[in-house]
Amino acid sequence: MVAVTAVAQVSRADYRVVPLPDGINGIKDNDFKLKESTLVDYPAGNRDMERNAAMLSQYIEDLTGLHLSTRPVNTGNNYGCISLQLDPKMTSDEGYRITVTSRSVIIAGKTAAGVFYGIQTLRKSIPVGKTDQVLLPAAQVVGSPRFGYRGMHLDCVRHFFSVETVKRYIDIMALHGMNRLHWHLTDDQGWRIEIKKYPRLTEVGGWRNGTTLGHNSPVNDGIRYGGFYTQEEIRDIVRYAADRYITIIPEVDMPGHMVAALTAYPQLGCTGGPYEVWGMWGVTDDILCAGKDETLRFVKDVLDEVIELFPSQYIHIGGDESPRVRWQECPLCQRRIKDLGITASAKQSAEARLQGWFTSQVQLYLTQHGKRIIGWDELLDCDIDSTATIMSWRGADPGAQGAMKGHDVIMTPVDPLYFDYYQTDKTWNEPIAFGGCNTLRKVYDFEPVAADLPADKRQHILGAQANVWTEYITCEPQIQYQVLPRMAALAELQWLQPEMKDYQDFKARLPRMVDIYKHYGWTYRAKSLIIEN
Ligand code: TNX
């Protein structure tokens, strides 16, 4: 009989992950042996670091099957441990430094968020698969993000997604080192956030009688569709995101994209309705009436509850695609224009300036409550002062112009950062998408800061974000297919200085990232790994 001895499985870490660390410097020492007996140490009494430790342990267990215990410590003997530490002397708020020697692994950050990003890098360095031991080569690995705003957007209106789906989206963001989730919660096709003072918003506005079929065809499926998040669910999601250092920025789009609210409260529109929660995609003429005081009261009441739910400093107030034809014909809007002494200018109609006034009222209200606004780049066409942050979506030029005028700017240009767009020009085997062609390569090559932007305006570009509008995205696997692996390319441009970017090198590192997607059962576009588009 032949004796069968179990052979220990050993794997080896590779720090060249996505996004690539800024530096990986070898240290002359033996490998650190990560095994089941390795402890994860964190500073006693620090709740954030305790949670960080628990997450690292969970990640390692997910990937390798090794279960590491966590341990609060007061002093420095970390022999044989992974030790999470705060180092106030580090310069970047979100940067990390991982020091691996044969004795220990130290993950340090100036903040707990920085430590979390170090944890993500370590996690991605470890090969996926059951193992008894992972060898971590002795090295110092450092990274810090180029941009402070590293966002993803999710439209939960055109299609509605469960709390679990939103949480998984947050998990995916965390893996990619992102820190802002722009959550689109209201639109013509549904109102998805419970507002206690206006229950009809979700009772009536949360549901549509049917959805257009195909590419916005006149044929409607006739199936009642909808849903909304209770305030309790929203608090839960906000907390879940915060635990992963992700701030959720809610969007209440106004004065356009409001048909769901108008259906619930028709008196808020210029014509008084009746309105119907929309089953088509696109832009409708029915928007909030700017002539009625009741409309502003409504908006402020809604924002009161939104502010309570979201600790984010920013509230997104939309402002996009707001036709002003109703305002042109509405006696109350015209009276408001007269009362305010608004006149058309060479570049702006009186109604455009009325939208500026409306937005300024909302901005003032939010400022008084310690908040700041973000709006779509249409706000640049109205009178709005430079304390409003602009989301540049109709290309990157509006953002650059906004920065010239002193606005902070977040870059989300349709081309190439709309992830609801196709990822290839060969669309015949693709799930239906909005249109366009934003390949992995185009995303990777995007540069948020225009080459000719003067040096003193560059700091206004806060970062970049990809948008996921869901007219044609009906289920979670389809969301994941649209964002993966393009999020990996976006992460790299959010983190790396431009001179460090190298598309071929990125593509060589991508398969190990995709191993993690596969491991968690996330859907992704496999073709993007092997061919250009
Ligand atoms: C434009 S981006 C919109 C959305 C659509 C999207 C589809 C923006 C501010 N408005 O309402 O869903 O295009 O790609």
PDB file of C-alpha atoms and ligand atoms in Angstrom, residues 155 158 187 257 320-321 376 393 418 420-421 434 467 469 471, ligand 1:
ATOM      1  CA  ASP A 155     -29.883  54.784 -11.419  1.00  0.00           C
ATOM      2  CA  ARG A 158     -35.624  53.403 -14.538  1.00  0.00           C
ATOM      3  CA  ASP A 187     -37.089  60.603 -12.020  1.00  0.00           C
ATOM      4  CA  HIS A 257     -37.328  64.587 -14.462  1.00  0.00           C
ATOM      5  CA  ASP A 320     -30.466  68.391 -16.336  1.00  0.00           C
ATOM      6  CA  GLU A 321     -32.767  68.107 -19.324  1.00  0.00           C
ATOM      7  CA  TRP A 376     -25.497  68.552 -13.947  1.00  0.00           C
ATOM      8  CA  TRP A 393     -21.768  64.889 -18.595  1.00  0.00           C
ATOM      9  CA  TYR A 418     -21.373  56.273 -19.519  1.00  0.00           C
ATOM     10  CA  ASP A 420     -24.879  52.195 -19.836  1.00  0.00           C
ATOM     11  CA  TYR A 421     -23.317  52.518 -23.306  1.00  0.00           C
ATOM     12  CA  PHE A 434     -28.414  52.828 -24.546  1.00  0.00           C
ATOM     13  CA  ASN A 467     -22.699  56.667 -14.728  1.00  0.00           C
ATOM     14  CA  TRP A 469     -28.391  54.683 -16.219  1.00  0.00           C
ATOM     15  CA  GLU A 471     -33.293  52.279 -18.982  1.00  0.00           C
TER      16      GLU A 471
HETATM   17  C1  TNX B   1     -29.003  61.493 -20.048  1.00  0.00           C
HETATM   18  S1  TNX B   1     -27.003  62.256 -17.852  1.00  0.00           S
HETATM   19  C2  TNX B   1     -29.612  61.675 -18.832  1.00  0.00           C
HETATM   20  C3  TNX B   1     -30.328  60.545 -18.198  1.00  0.00           C
HETATM   21  C4  TNX B   1     -30.386  59.347 -19.110  1.00  0.00           C
HETATM   22  C5  TNX B   1     -29.033  59.147 -19.760  1.00  0.00           C
HETATM   23  C6  TNX B   1     -28.924  57.906 -20.602  1.00  0.00           C
HETATM   24  C7  TNX B   1     -28.215  63.090 -17.540  1.00  0.00           C
HETATM   25  C8  TNX B   1     -27.952  64.178 -16.654  1.00  0.00           C
HETATM   26  N1  TNX B   1     -29.432  62.802 -18.076  1.00  0.00           N
HETATM   27  O1  TNX B   1     -31.604  60.965 -17.799  1.00  0.00           O
HETATM   28  O2  TNX B   1     -30.747  58.250 -18.356  1.00  0.00           O
HETATM   29  O3  TNX B   1     -28.760  60.276 -20.561  1.00  0.00           O
HETATM   30  O4  TNX B   1     -27.595  57.639 -20.953  1.00  0.00           O
END
